[in-house]
Amino acid sequence: MASLLLSFSSLLFTIFCLQLLFNSPTLSTSRRVLHDHVHENLETGFRVALTHVDAGKNLTKFERLQLGVKRGNLRLERLISNMMASLSVDSSSQLTSPVHAGNGEFLMNLAIGTPPEKFSAIMDTGSDLIWTQCKPCTKCFDAPTPIFDPKKSSSFSKVPCSNSLCKALPTSDCGSDGCEYLYSYGDYSSTQGILATETFMFDKVSVPSLGFGCGEDNEGSGFNQGGGLVGLGRGPLSLVSQLKKSTFSYCLTSMNDDTSSGNPTSSTLVMGSLVSDIANDSVLTTPLIKNPSQPSFYFLSLQGISVGNVDLPIKKSTFAINSDGGGGVIIDSGTTITYLEESAFEMLKKEFISQTKLNVDNSGSTGLDLCFELPSDDGSGETTIQIPKLVFHFDGASLDLPGENYIIGDANAGVACLAMGGSNGISIFGNIQQQNMMVVHDLEKETLSFIPTKCDQL
C-alpha cells in the first residue's frame, strides 16, 4: 500500500500537488533514475524536444487529463471501428488496409525545405506516414504555422510511381504529378496529395531526401494542433524506417511537471542509439510482438495485472492477439490513459475499490470510470490517501507503476481518479502510465525497455 500526499494552496487558485511516498520497500525496487548518463551522439542519432498539445493553455492538471481522455476516447473508437472494418473484409481484397491511429498528444518542432521553413507536427507511434500541408491547398485546416510551399524549396522532388515508398502506401495512384496518395486515419480523417522527398531539419540535424506526403486535401479532426504528422510506426514510410534506425526512444515528463505555472517542461524523442551507463536492475525489457494484420503498431505481451498483493484472475487469452488479427495490447504515445479489455478492467476496478478505503464518487462528472472522494482537509493544507500499488506483468518485465502514473487528483472537484478505462477489441498502454520513463524501442532485438528517468532533466 502506498500513500499519496495531497497538498493544497489557496493563493490565486487551488493548486493540486501530488507526491508519492513509499511505505513498502517493494515499491522502491529498481527506482533508479537515468538523467546524467544519456547524451546525444549525432553519428548514431539525434534528439528532438516534444511539447504536450495542451501545454501553456492555463489548464490545471486535471483539466488536461479530461481533455486528453476525450481525445483518447475518440482515438480508441477510431481504432476499434477501423480495425473491425478491416478485419471484416476478405484478406485477398484490395480494399483491405491497415489501421492508422492519427492525431496524438505530443508535438515536435522541425523544419522542411531549402531554405528551411519551420512547422510543428504531431508525433504518432500508431501510424507511418510523414506529412505536412502543402500549397496549392484545396482543403487545409487552420494550423499554427504557415502552409509549406514546395515551389520555394530547391530540394523538393516528386516521387515516381516506381519508387518503393510509393508502393508501400496503402492507397496510391499514378498521376501526372507522379505518386499520388490517400492516407486515412478513420471516418472523415485523411490526408491526400503527392508523395515527395525533401530535406528535413530536426533540431540542428539535417536529413536529406526524406519521403513525405505533401498534403493538398487534409480533412478530419485532431490535426490542427500542428501543421502535419510524423509517423513513428513499424512500416516502411515511417521516420524510424526511413532513417534506418534500429532504436528510438521517448521520455515523457510527468503531468505534475508540466502545469500552467512557469514554463512547461519538454519531453524528449531520441532517434537512434542511446549512449548510457545504466544499471541492469533499473531496466525492464519485454518482447515486441508483431501483428501482420496491424503492422504499424507496437504490440506487447501483457500476461497479467496485480493490484496490491492480489493477482487479478484474468484469462491469458484476454490480452492475446486473436487469429483474425484483432485484440492484443499496443503501447501508444498518442493515447492519454490506459484502456483494458472490459472484462479485465472490471476486475481491476472492483479490486481497486476493495483496497482503497475511500468513498467512490458516483457523480460521473469527471469523464473517468473510477474516482474516489477526497477526505476533507484538516487545515494543514495536506491530505494523505492510501492507494494500492499497481503492477503490469509484461512478458519478462513486471512494471511497478509510480502512484502519479495511475492516480490523478483535483482539489476543486474533491476527487482522485484512476487514469484507466475499459475497451472492447484492443487494449492500449497509454502515455500517463509511461511518464518519467525512457521507453526504448529496439527494432533489431524486437524488444521494448522501460527505464525510470527524470525526463525533465534530460
Tab-separated table of C-alpha atoms in Angstrom:
chain	number	residue	atom	x	y	z
A	1	MET	CA	0.000	0.000	0.000
A	2	ALA	CA	1.331	3.427	-0.922
A	3	SER	CA	0.479	6.852	0.457
A	4	LEU	CA	-0.279	9.833	-1.718
A	5	LEU	CA	0.364	13.205	-0.115
A	6	LEU	CA	-2.040	15.784	-1.463
A	7	SER	CA	-1.080	19.416	-0.786
A	8	PHE	CA	-3.433	22.345	-1.271
A	9	SER	CA	-2.785	26.066	-1.515
A	10	SER	CA	-5.384	28.841	-1.728
A	11	LEU	CA	-3.298	31.602	-3.281
A	12	LEU	CA	-4.646	32.810	-6.638
A	13	PHE	CA	-6.139	29.444	-7.362
A	14	THR	CA	-6.087	25.999	-5.855
A	15	ILE	CA	-3.019	24.048	-6.763
A	16	PHE	CA	-3.087	20.305	-6.588
A	17	CYS	CA	0.266	18.779	-5.731
A	18	LEU	CA	0.847	15.049	-5.787
A	19	GLN	CA	3.809	13.434	-4.090
A	20	LEU	CA	4.282	9.690	-3.837
A	21	LEU	CA	5.551	8.304	-0.528
A	22	PHE	CA	6.641	4.684	-0.402
A	23	ASN	CA	5.689	2.748	2.729
A	24	SER	CA	6.699	-0.598	1.341
A	25	PRO	CA	10.252	-1.390	0.213
A	26	THR	CA	8.866	-3.345	-2.717
A	27	LEU	CA	7.595	-0.108	-4.217
A	28	SER	CA	11.058	1.423	-4.433
A	29	THR	CA	12.691	-1.543	-6.127
A	30	SER	CA	14.610	-0.516	-9.268
A	31	ARG	CA	13.581	3.120	-8.927
A	32	ARG	CA	16.989	4.279	-10.127
A	33	VAL	CA	16.995	7.402	-12.205
A	34	LEU	CA	18.581	7.998	-15.597
A	35	HIS	CA	19.350	11.647	-16.226
A	36	ASP	CA	23.092	12.324	-16.292
A	37	HIS	CA	24.057	9.389	-18.475
A	38	VAL	CA	22.028	9.901	-21.635
A	39	HIS	CA	23.655	12.170	-24.185
A	40	GLU	CA	23.398	12.808	-27.846
A	41	ASN	CA	25.698	11.313	-30.454
A	42	LEU	CA	24.936	12.850	-33.814
A	43	GLU	CA	26.635	9.961	-35.608
A	44	THR	CA	24.180	7.498	-34.122
A	45	GLY	CA	21.109	9.677	-33.771
A	46	PHE	CA	19.590	12.926	-32.585
A	47	ARG	CA	17.057	14.201	-30.130
A	48	VAL	CA	14.002	16.416	-30.524
A	49	ALA	CA	12.046	18.256	-27.835
A	50	LEU	CA	8.375	17.337	-27.524
A	51	THR	CA	5.614	19.624	-26.265
A	52	HIS	CA	2.250	18.446	-24.990
A	53	VAL	CA	-0.634	19.712	-27.124
A	54	ASP	CA	-2.264	21.348	-24.084
A	55	ALA	CA	0.868	22.972	-22.688
A	56	GLY	CA	0.619	26.692	-21.956
A	57	LYS	CA	-3.187	26.800	-22.047
A	58	ASN	CA	-3.601	27.793	-18.394
A	59	LEU	CA	-5.182	24.440	-17.528
A	60	THR	CA	-4.976	22.531	-14.279
A	61	LYS	CA	-3.522	19.060	-14.392
A	62	PHE	CA	-6.974	17.528	-14.020
A	63	GLU	CA	-8.398	19.678	-16.822
A	64	ARG	CA	-5.575	18.496	-19.078
A	65	LEU	CA	-6.354	14.907	-18.112
A	66	GLN	CA	-10.021	15.362	-19.008
A	67	LEU	CA	-9.187	16.856	-22.417
A	68	GLY	CA	-6.754	14.021	-23.058
A	69	VAL	CA	-9.384	11.446	-22.111
A	70	LYS	CA	-11.851	12.969	-24.586
A	71	ARG	CA	-9.239	12.773	-27.366
A	72	GLY	CA	-8.249	9.290	-26.228
A	73	ASN	CA	-11.833	8.036	-26.334
A	74	LEU	CA	-12.196	9.290	-29.913
A	75	ARG	CA	-8.846	7.751	-30.861
A	76	LEU	CA	-9.887	4.425	-29.315
A	77	GLU	CA	-13.257	4.463	-31.103
A	78	ARG	CA	-11.486	5.241	-34.378
A	79	LEU	CA	-9.007	2.406	-33.899
A	80	ILE	CA	-11.641	-0.156	-32.986
A	81	SER	CA	-14.122	0.788	-35.728
A	82	ASN	CA	-11.476	0.765	-38.419
A	83	MET	CA	-9.858	-2.389	-37.114
A	84	MET	CA	-13.190	-4.189	-37.163
A	85	ALA	CA	-13.880	-2.864	-40.667
A	86	SER	CA	-10.500	-4.011	-41.953
A	87	LEU	CA	-10.847	-7.449	-40.380
A	88	SER	CA	-14.335	-7.927	-41.838
A	89	VAL	CA	-13.052	-7.559	-45.393
A	90	ASP	CA	-11.662	-10.611	-47.138
A	91	SER	CA	-7.862	-10.608	-46.831
A	92	SER	CA	-7.483	-11.032	-50.595
A	93	SER	CA	-9.475	-7.897	-51.321
A	94	GLN	CA	-7.694	-4.757	-52.419
A	95	LEU	CA	-9.976	-2.807	-50.083
A	96	THR	CA	-8.276	-4.238	-47.016
A	97	SER	CA	-5.871	-1.766	-45.444
A	98	PRO	CA	-4.121	-1.462	-42.073
A	99	VAL	CA	-5.477	0.760	-39.335
A	100	HIS	CA	-3.684	4.046	-38.608
A	101	ALA	CA	-4.219	5.905	-35.353
A	102	GLY	CA	-3.778	9.550	-36.377
A	103	ASN	CA	-3.677	12.662	-34.157
A	104	GLY	CA	-1.757	12.432	-30.886
A	105	GLU	CA	-0.722	14.175	-27.688
A	106	PHE	CA	2.783	15.487	-28.372
A	107	LEU	CA	4.176	17.966	-30.880
A	108	MET	CA	7.680	18.299	-32.269
A	109	ASN	CA	9.186	21.350	-33.918
A	110	LEU	CA	11.038	20.750	-37.173
A	111	ALA	CA	11.778	22.467	-40.467
A	112	ILE	CA	11.296	21.475	-44.087
A	113	GLY	CA	12.806	22.561	-47.387
A	114	THR	CA	15.717	24.669	-48.654
A	115	PRO	CA	15.706	27.274	-47.241
A	116	PRO	CA	14.086	25.606	-44.193
A	117	GLU	CA	10.581	26.568	-43.098
A	118	LYS	CA	9.665	25.782	-39.504
A	119	PHE	CA	6.484	23.946	-38.576
A	120	SER	CA	5.154	21.780	-35.757
A	121	ALA	CA	3.972	18.216	-36.290
A	122	ILE	CA	2.214	15.608	-34.206
A	123	MET	CA	4.342	12.657	-33.103
A	124	ASP	CA	2.422	9.424	-33.642
A	125	THR	CA	3.691	5.927	-32.853
A	126	GLY	CA	0.451	4.488	-34.258
A	127	SER	CA	0.986	5.424	-37.928
A	128	ASP	CA	3.748	5.583	-40.522
A	129	LEU	CA	3.397	8.441	-42.985
A	130	ILE	CA	5.256	11.734	-42.500
A	131	TRP	CA	3.218	14.583	-43.981
A	132	THR	CA	2.530	18.277	-43.883
A	133	GLN	CA	0.051	20.609	-45.540
A	134	CYS	CA	1.196	21.934	-48.902
A	135	LYS	CA	0.272	24.657	-51.367
A	136	PRO	CA	-1.777	24.749	-53.512
A	137	CYS	CA	-4.204	23.567	-50.834
A	138	THR	CA	-7.721	22.667	-51.935
A	139	LYS	CA	-8.730	21.868	-48.354
A	140	CYS	CA	-6.484	22.603	-45.387
A	141	PHE	CA	-7.191	23.071	-41.696
A	142	ASP	CA	-6.064	26.065	-39.650
A	143	ALA	CA	-2.589	25.431	-38.269
A	144	PRO	CA	-0.242	27.435	-36.034
A	145	THR	CA	2.456	27.508	-38.727
A	146	PRO	CA	2.368	28.522	-42.437
A	147	ILE	CA	1.481	26.005	-45.132
A	148	PHE	CA	4.572	24.672	-46.926
A	149	ASP	CA	5.091	25.943	-50.475
A	150	PRO	CA	7.188	23.376	-52.397
A	151	LYS	CA	7.839	25.875	-55.212
A	152	LYS	CA	10.000	27.893	-52.844
A	153	SER	CA	12.262	24.969	-51.973
A	154	SER	CA	15.232	23.932	-54.100
A	155	SER	CA	15.396	20.456	-52.516
A	156	PHE	CA	11.781	19.397	-53.188
A	157	SER	CA	11.393	16.403	-55.511
A	158	LYS	CA	8.330	14.400	-56.508
A	159	VAL	CA	8.480	10.633	-56.013
A	160	PRO	CA	7.956	8.499	-59.137
A	161	CYS	CA	5.400	5.716	-59.077
A	162	SER	CA	8.119	3.085	-59.375
A	163	ASN	CA	9.671	4.152	-56.059
A	164	SER	CA	9.459	1.652	-53.179
A	165	LEU	CA	7.917	4.304	-50.910
A	166	CYS	CA	5.061	4.771	-53.358
A	167	LYS	CA	4.495	1.028	-53.422
A	168	ALA	CA	4.407	0.982	-49.617
A	169	LEU	CA	1.401	3.320	-49.482
A	170	PRO	CA	-1.877	1.600	-48.553
A	171	THR	CA	-3.704	3.643	-51.239
A	172	SER	CA	-1.942	5.315	-54.164
A	173	ASP	CA	-2.388	6.217	-57.808
A	174	CYS	CA	-0.003	7.149	-60.584
A	175	GLY	CA	-1.000	10.576	-61.864
A	176	SER	CA	0.517	13.406	-63.823
A	177	ASP	CA	2.355	14.575	-60.700
A	178	GLY	CA	3.838	11.148	-60.010
A	179	CYS	CA	2.857	9.146	-56.939
A	180	GLU	CA	-0.474	10.385	-55.574
A	181	TYR	CA	-1.593	9.126	-52.175
A	182	LEU	CA	-4.596	8.902	-49.895
A	183	TYR	CA	-3.825	8.084	-46.278
A	184	SER	CA	-6.810	7.561	-43.987
A	185	TYR	CA	-6.928	7.627	-40.209
A	186	GLY	CA	-10.626	6.912	-39.732
A	187	ASP	CA	-14.025	8.367	-40.542
A	188	TYR	CA	-13.557	11.778	-42.192
A	189	SER	CA	-9.869	11.934	-41.224
A	190	SER	CA	-7.357	11.730	-44.043
A	191	THR	CA	-4.580	13.430	-45.960
A	192	GLN	CA	-4.373	13.379	-49.759
A	193	GLY	CA	-1.714	14.744	-52.077
A	194	ILE	CA	1.538	13.768	-53.732
A	195	LEU	CA	4.428	11.790	-52.311
A	196	ALA	CA	7.728	13.662	-52.447
A	197	THR	CA	11.174	13.853	-50.894
A	198	GLU	CA	12.547	16.845	-49.076
A	199	THR	CA	15.243	17.946	-46.647
A	200	PHE	CA	14.027	17.969	-43.052
A	201	MET	CA	15.731	19.632	-40.111
A	202	PHE	CA	15.321	18.055	-36.650
A	203	ASP	CA	16.814	20.478	-34.145
A	204	LYS	CA	20.241	21.060	-35.748
A	205	VAL	CA	20.370	17.802	-37.697
A	206	SER	CA	19.619	17.915	-41.435
A	207	VAL	CA	18.119	14.814	-43.072
A	208	PRO	CA	18.046	14.961	-46.895
A	209	SER	CA	15.686	13.110	-49.256
A	210	LEU	CA	13.153	12.094	-46.644
A	211	GLY	CA	9.941	10.739	-48.136
A	212	PHE	CA	6.800	12.591	-47.057
A	213	GLY	CA	3.247	13.341	-48.049
A	214	CYS	CA	2.671	16.807	-49.469
A	215	GLY	CA	-0.958	17.106	-48.414
A	216	GLU	CA	-3.220	19.264	-50.557
A	217	ASP	CA	-6.534	17.913	-49.218
A	218	ASN	CA	-6.475	17.289	-45.467
A	219	GLU	CA	-9.667	16.539	-43.596
A	220	GLY	CA	-10.777	15.471	-40.143
A	221	SER	CA	-10.384	16.417	-36.513
A	222	GLY	CA	-7.339	16.201	-34.307
A	223	PHE	CA	-4.683	17.541	-36.675
A	224	ASN	CA	-4.977	21.281	-36.114
A	225	GLN	CA	-2.619	21.267	-33.124
A	226	GLY	CA	0.210	21.095	-35.674
A	227	GLY	CA	0.879	21.501	-39.372
A	228	GLY	CA	1.273	17.794	-40.063
A	229	LEU	CA	2.232	14.462	-38.573
A	230	VAL	CA	5.421	12.412	-38.115
A	231	GLY	CA	4.687	8.689	-38.128
A	232	LEU	CA	6.928	6.526	-35.939
A	233	GLY	CA	5.221	3.216	-36.664
A	234	ARG	CA	6.792	-0.017	-37.864
A	235	GLY	CA	6.026	0.422	-41.581
A	236	PRO	CA	8.475	1.464	-44.352
A	237	LEU	CA	7.080	5.018	-44.632
A	238	SER	CA	7.812	5.983	-41.020
A	239	LEU	CA	10.645	8.200	-39.841
A	240	VAL	CA	12.171	5.252	-37.985
A	241	SER	CA	12.241	3.042	-41.082
A	242	GLN	CA	13.449	5.727	-43.491
A	243	LEU	CA	16.326	6.712	-41.214
A	244	LYS	CA	17.180	3.014	-40.879
A	245	LYS	CA	17.469	3.436	-37.137
A	246	SER	CA	17.111	0.211	-35.208
A	247	THR	CA	16.405	2.128	-31.976
A	248	PHE	CA	14.286	5.075	-30.951
A	249	SER	CA	13.127	6.255	-27.551
A	250	TYR	CA	10.957	8.854	-25.911
A	251	CYS	CA	10.763	10.209	-22.388
A	252	LEU	CA	7.513	11.913	-21.381
A	253	THR	CA	7.508	14.346	-18.486
A	254	SER	CA	5.000	13.985	-15.698
A	255	MET	CA	1.801	15.986	-15.749
A	256	ASN	CA	2.943	17.289	-12.382
A	257	ASP	CA	5.951	18.824	-14.089
A	258	ASP	CA	4.009	20.472	-16.936
A	259	THR	CA	1.459	22.765	-15.327
A	260	SER	CA	0.339	26.221	-16.363
A	261	SER	CA	2.598	27.919	-13.809
A	262	GLY	CA	6.012	28.755	-15.246
A	263	ASN	CA	7.468	27.421	-18.468
A	264	PRO	CA	6.163	23.974	-19.480
A	265	THR	CA	8.811	21.265	-19.377
A	266	SER	CA	9.675	19.470	-22.590
A	267	SER	CA	9.533	15.761	-23.192
A	268	THR	CA	12.162	14.181	-25.433
A	269	LEU	CA	12.298	11.993	-28.536
A	270	VAL	CA	15.624	10.309	-29.328
A	271	MET	CA	16.197	8.821	-32.768
A	272	GLY	CA	18.988	6.262	-32.852
A	273	SER	CA	21.136	4.745	-30.140
A	274	LEU	CA	21.264	5.924	-26.557
A	275	VAL	CA	24.724	6.251	-25.081
A	276	SER	CA	24.197	5.487	-21.419
A	277	ASP	CA	25.542	3.946	-18.263
A	278	ILE	CA	22.544	2.222	-16.773
A	279	ALA	CA	22.500	-0.364	-14.000
A	280	ASN	CA	20.944	-3.574	-15.275
A	281	ASP	CA	18.419	-3.782	-12.455
A	282	SER	CA	16.916	-0.419	-13.444
A	283	VAL	CA	15.922	-1.646	-16.927
A	284	LEU	CA	12.791	-3.690	-17.570
A	285	THR	CA	12.682	-5.307	-21.013
A	286	THR	CA	9.847	-7.133	-22.760
A	287	PRO	CA	9.486	-8.506	-26.316
A	288	LEU	CA	7.790	-6.502	-29.051
A	289	ILE	CA	5.119	-8.548	-30.786
A	290	LYS	CA	4.276	-8.285	-34.492
A	291	ASN	CA	0.716	-8.403	-35.745
A	292	PRO	CA	0.655	-8.874	-39.552
A	293	SER	CA	-2.906	-7.557	-39.687
A	294	GLN	CA	-1.888	-4.295	-37.986
A	295	PRO	CA	1.780	-3.857	-38.943
A	296	SER	CA	2.224	-0.243	-37.823
A	297	PHE	CA	1.544	-0.787	-34.118
A	298	TYR	CA	3.928	-1.838	-31.356
A	299	PHE	CA	2.259	-4.774	-29.622
A	300	LEU	CA	3.285	-6.059	-26.188
A	301	SER	CA	2.642	-9.334	-24.395
A	302	LEU	CA	0.710	-8.433	-21.228
A	303	GLN	CA	0.343	-11.557	-19.110
A	304	GLY	CA	-1.356	-10.216	-16.011
A	305	ILE	CA	-2.041	-7.334	-13.606
A	306	SER	CA	-1.652	-7.095	-9.831
A	307	VAL	CA	-3.490	-4.722	-7.512
A	308	GLY	CA	-1.756	-4.602	-4.130
A	309	ASN	CA	-0.795	-8.199	-3.430
A	310	VAL	CA	-3.685	-9.625	-5.467
A	311	ASP	CA	-3.067	-11.135	-8.894
A	312	LEU	CA	-6.222	-10.486	-10.880
A	313	PRO	CA	-7.775	-13.701	-12.278
A	314	ILE	CA	-7.573	-12.536	-15.891
A	315	LYS	CA	-7.673	-15.208	-18.577
A	316	LYS	CA	-4.432	-15.416	-20.566
A	317	SER	CA	-6.384	-15.052	-23.800
A	318	THR	CA	-7.757	-11.649	-22.735
A	319	PHE	CA	-4.720	-9.706	-23.945
A	320	ALA	CA	-3.644	-12.053	-26.746
A	321	ILE	CA	-3.768	-11.234	-30.462
A	322	ASN	CA	-6.640	-13.191	-31.987
A	323	SER	CA	-6.279	-15.448	-35.001
A	324	ASP	CA	-8.063	-12.823	-37.131
A	325	GLY	CA	-5.594	-10.115	-36.064
A	326	GLY	CA	-7.897	-8.400	-33.570
A	327	GLY	CA	-7.234	-7.904	-29.875
A	328	GLY	CA	-3.820	-7.597	-28.292
A	329	VAL	CA	-2.141	-4.767	-26.380
A	330	ILE	CA	-0.365	-1.838	-28.029
A	331	ILE	CA	1.860	0.765	-26.402
A	332	ASP	CA	0.922	4.194	-27.682
A	333	SER	CA	2.315	7.680	-27.077
A	334	GLY	CA	-0.796	9.300	-28.557
A	335	THR	CA	-3.377	7.933	-26.106
A	336	THR	CA	-3.565	9.580	-22.687
A	337	ILE	CA	-4.870	6.856	-20.385
A	338	THR	CA	-4.623	3.073	-20.487
A	339	TYR	CA	-7.580	1.139	-21.877
A	340	LEU	CA	-8.015	-2.522	-20.930
A	341	GLU	CA	-10.375	-5.140	-22.300
A	342	GLU	CA	-13.651	-4.625	-20.440
A	343	SER	CA	-13.561	-7.906	-18.503
A	344	ALA	CA	-10.038	-7.184	-17.208
A	345	PHE	CA	-10.842	-3.572	-16.405
A	346	GLU	CA	-13.897	-4.554	-14.375
A	347	MET	CA	-11.727	-6.912	-12.290
A	348	LEU	CA	-9.139	-4.183	-11.755
A	349	LYS	CA	-11.816	-1.640	-10.881
A	350	LYS	CA	-13.506	-3.970	-8.362
A	351	GLU	CA	-10.233	-4.880	-6.650
A	352	PHE	CA	-9.065	-1.268	-6.576
A	353	ILE	CA	-12.291	-0.215	-4.856
A	354	SER	CA	-11.985	-3.006	-2.285
A	355	GLN	CA	-8.432	-1.978	-1.352
A	356	THR	CA	-8.951	1.802	-1.374
A	357	LYS	CA	-10.613	2.976	1.818
A	358	LEU	CA	-12.333	5.957	0.237
A	359	ASN	CA	-15.878	6.581	-0.900
A	360	VAL	CA	-16.457	6.089	-4.629
A	361	ASP	CA	-17.539	9.219	-6.487
A	362	ASN	CA	-20.640	8.297	-8.486
A	363	SER	CA	-21.356	11.743	-9.916
A	364	GLY	CA	-19.980	10.846	-13.351
A	365	SER	CA	-18.800	14.433	-13.747
A	366	THR	CA	-15.137	13.702	-14.388
A	367	GLY	CA	-15.369	11.625	-17.578
A	368	LEU	CA	-13.345	8.835	-15.957
A	369	ASP	CA	-14.631	5.404	-14.978
A	370	LEU	CA	-13.431	5.296	-11.375
A	371	CYS	CA	-12.991	8.233	-8.994
A	372	PHE	CA	-12.827	8.496	-5.210
A	373	GLU	CA	-13.968	11.292	-2.918
A	374	LEU	CA	-11.048	13.015	-1.234
A	375	PRO	CA	-11.250	13.333	2.567
A	376	SER	CA	-11.732	16.831	3.958
A	377	ASP	CA	-8.679	18.986	4.518
A	378	ASP	CA	-7.831	19.052	8.231
A	379	GLY	CA	-6.456	22.586	7.953
A	380	SER	CA	-2.853	21.554	7.403
A	381	GLY	CA	-3.104	22.061	3.650
A	382	GLU	CA	-2.183	18.426	3.100
A	383	THR	CA	-4.213	15.269	2.737
A	384	THR	CA	-2.736	11.777	2.633
A	385	ILE	CA	-4.602	8.943	0.956
A	386	GLN	CA	-3.706	5.270	0.820
A	387	ILE	CA	-3.773	3.585	-2.592
A	388	PRO	CA	-2.832	0.046	-3.604
A	389	LYS	CA	0.217	-0.470	-5.758
A	390	LEU	CA	-0.402	-1.426	-9.377
A	391	VAL	CA	1.839	-3.764	-11.372
A	392	PHE	CA	1.583	-4.648	-15.076
A	393	HIS	CA	3.157	-8.046	-15.720
A	394	PHE	CA	4.555	-7.968	-19.246
A	395	ASP	CA	6.467	-10.924	-20.632
A	396	GLY	CA	9.774	-10.806	-18.736
A	397	ALA	CA	9.068	-7.413	-17.127
A	398	SER	CA	6.824	-6.604	-14.163
A	399	LEU	CA	6.297	-2.854	-14.295
A	400	ASP	CA	5.520	-1.435	-10.835
A	401	LEU	CA	3.896	1.897	-11.622
A	402	PRO	CA	4.530	5.016	-9.528
A	403	GLY	CA	1.324	6.321	-7.959
A	404	GLU	CA	1.307	9.502	-10.072
A	405	ASN	CA	1.171	7.289	-13.175
A	406	TYR	CA	-2.279	5.947	-12.368
A	407	ILE	CA	-3.996	8.223	-9.820
A	408	ILE	CA	-4.732	11.856	-10.702
A	409	GLY	CA	-6.485	14.137	-8.216
A	410	ASP	CA	-8.212	17.504	-8.237
A	411	ALA	CA	-8.734	19.641	-5.154
A	412	ASN	CA	-11.517	21.753	-6.658
A	413	ALA	CA	-13.568	18.698	-7.607
A	414	GLY	CA	-12.571	16.874	-4.413
A	415	VAL	CA	-11.760	13.657	-6.268
A	416	ALA	CA	-8.857	11.366	-7.112
A	417	CYS	CA	-9.346	9.254	-10.237
A	418	LEU	CA	-7.863	6.121	-11.762
A	419	ALA	CA	-6.341	7.068	-15.124
A	420	MET	CA	-7.661	3.984	-16.905
A	421	GLY	CA	-10.767	2.799	-18.718
A	422	GLY	CA	-12.372	-0.150	-20.449
A	423	SER	CA	-12.409	-1.112	-24.129
A	424	ASN	CA	-13.523	-3.832	-26.499
A	425	GLY	CA	-11.360	-5.063	-29.371
A	426	ILE	CA	-7.925	-3.793	-28.356
A	427	SER	CA	-6.063	-2.700	-25.220
A	428	ILE	CA	-3.786	0.350	-25.118
A	429	PHE	CA	-0.998	1.175	-22.667
A	430	GLY	CA	-1.309	4.954	-22.531
A	431	ASN	CA	1.134	7.799	-22.039
A	432	ILE	CA	0.257	8.700	-18.426
A	433	GLN	CA	1.401	5.219	-17.435
A	434	GLN	CA	4.654	5.860	-19.345
A	435	GLN	CA	5.544	9.233	-17.831
A	436	ASN	CA	9.024	9.649	-16.314
A	437	MET	CA	10.302	6.553	-18.082
A	438	MET	CA	12.652	6.297	-21.025
A	439	VAL	CA	10.710	3.997	-23.336
A	440	VAL	CA	13.243	2.340	-25.643
A	441	HIS	CA	12.116	0.616	-28.844
A	442	ASP	CA	14.850	-1.727	-30.107
A	443	LEU	CA	13.679	-2.932	-33.504
A	444	GLU	CA	16.762	-5.061	-34.109
A	445	LYS	CA	16.299	-7.078	-30.934
A	446	GLU	CA	12.489	-6.688	-31.152
A	447	THR	CA	12.284	-5.512	-27.541
A	448	LEU	CA	10.860	-2.597	-25.606
A	449	SER	CA	12.501	-1.361	-22.399
A	450	PHE	CA	11.289	0.838	-19.555
A	451	ILE	CA	13.951	2.845	-17.707
A	452	PRO	CA	12.902	5.029	-14.722
A	453	THR	CA	14.028	8.524	-15.703
A	454	LYS	CA	13.688	12.154	-14.669
A	455	CYS	CA	12.518	13.191	-18.106
A	456	ASP	CA	12.596	16.907	-17.319
A	457	GLN	CA	16.343	16.677	-16.656
A	458	LEU	CA	17.427	15.172	-19.964
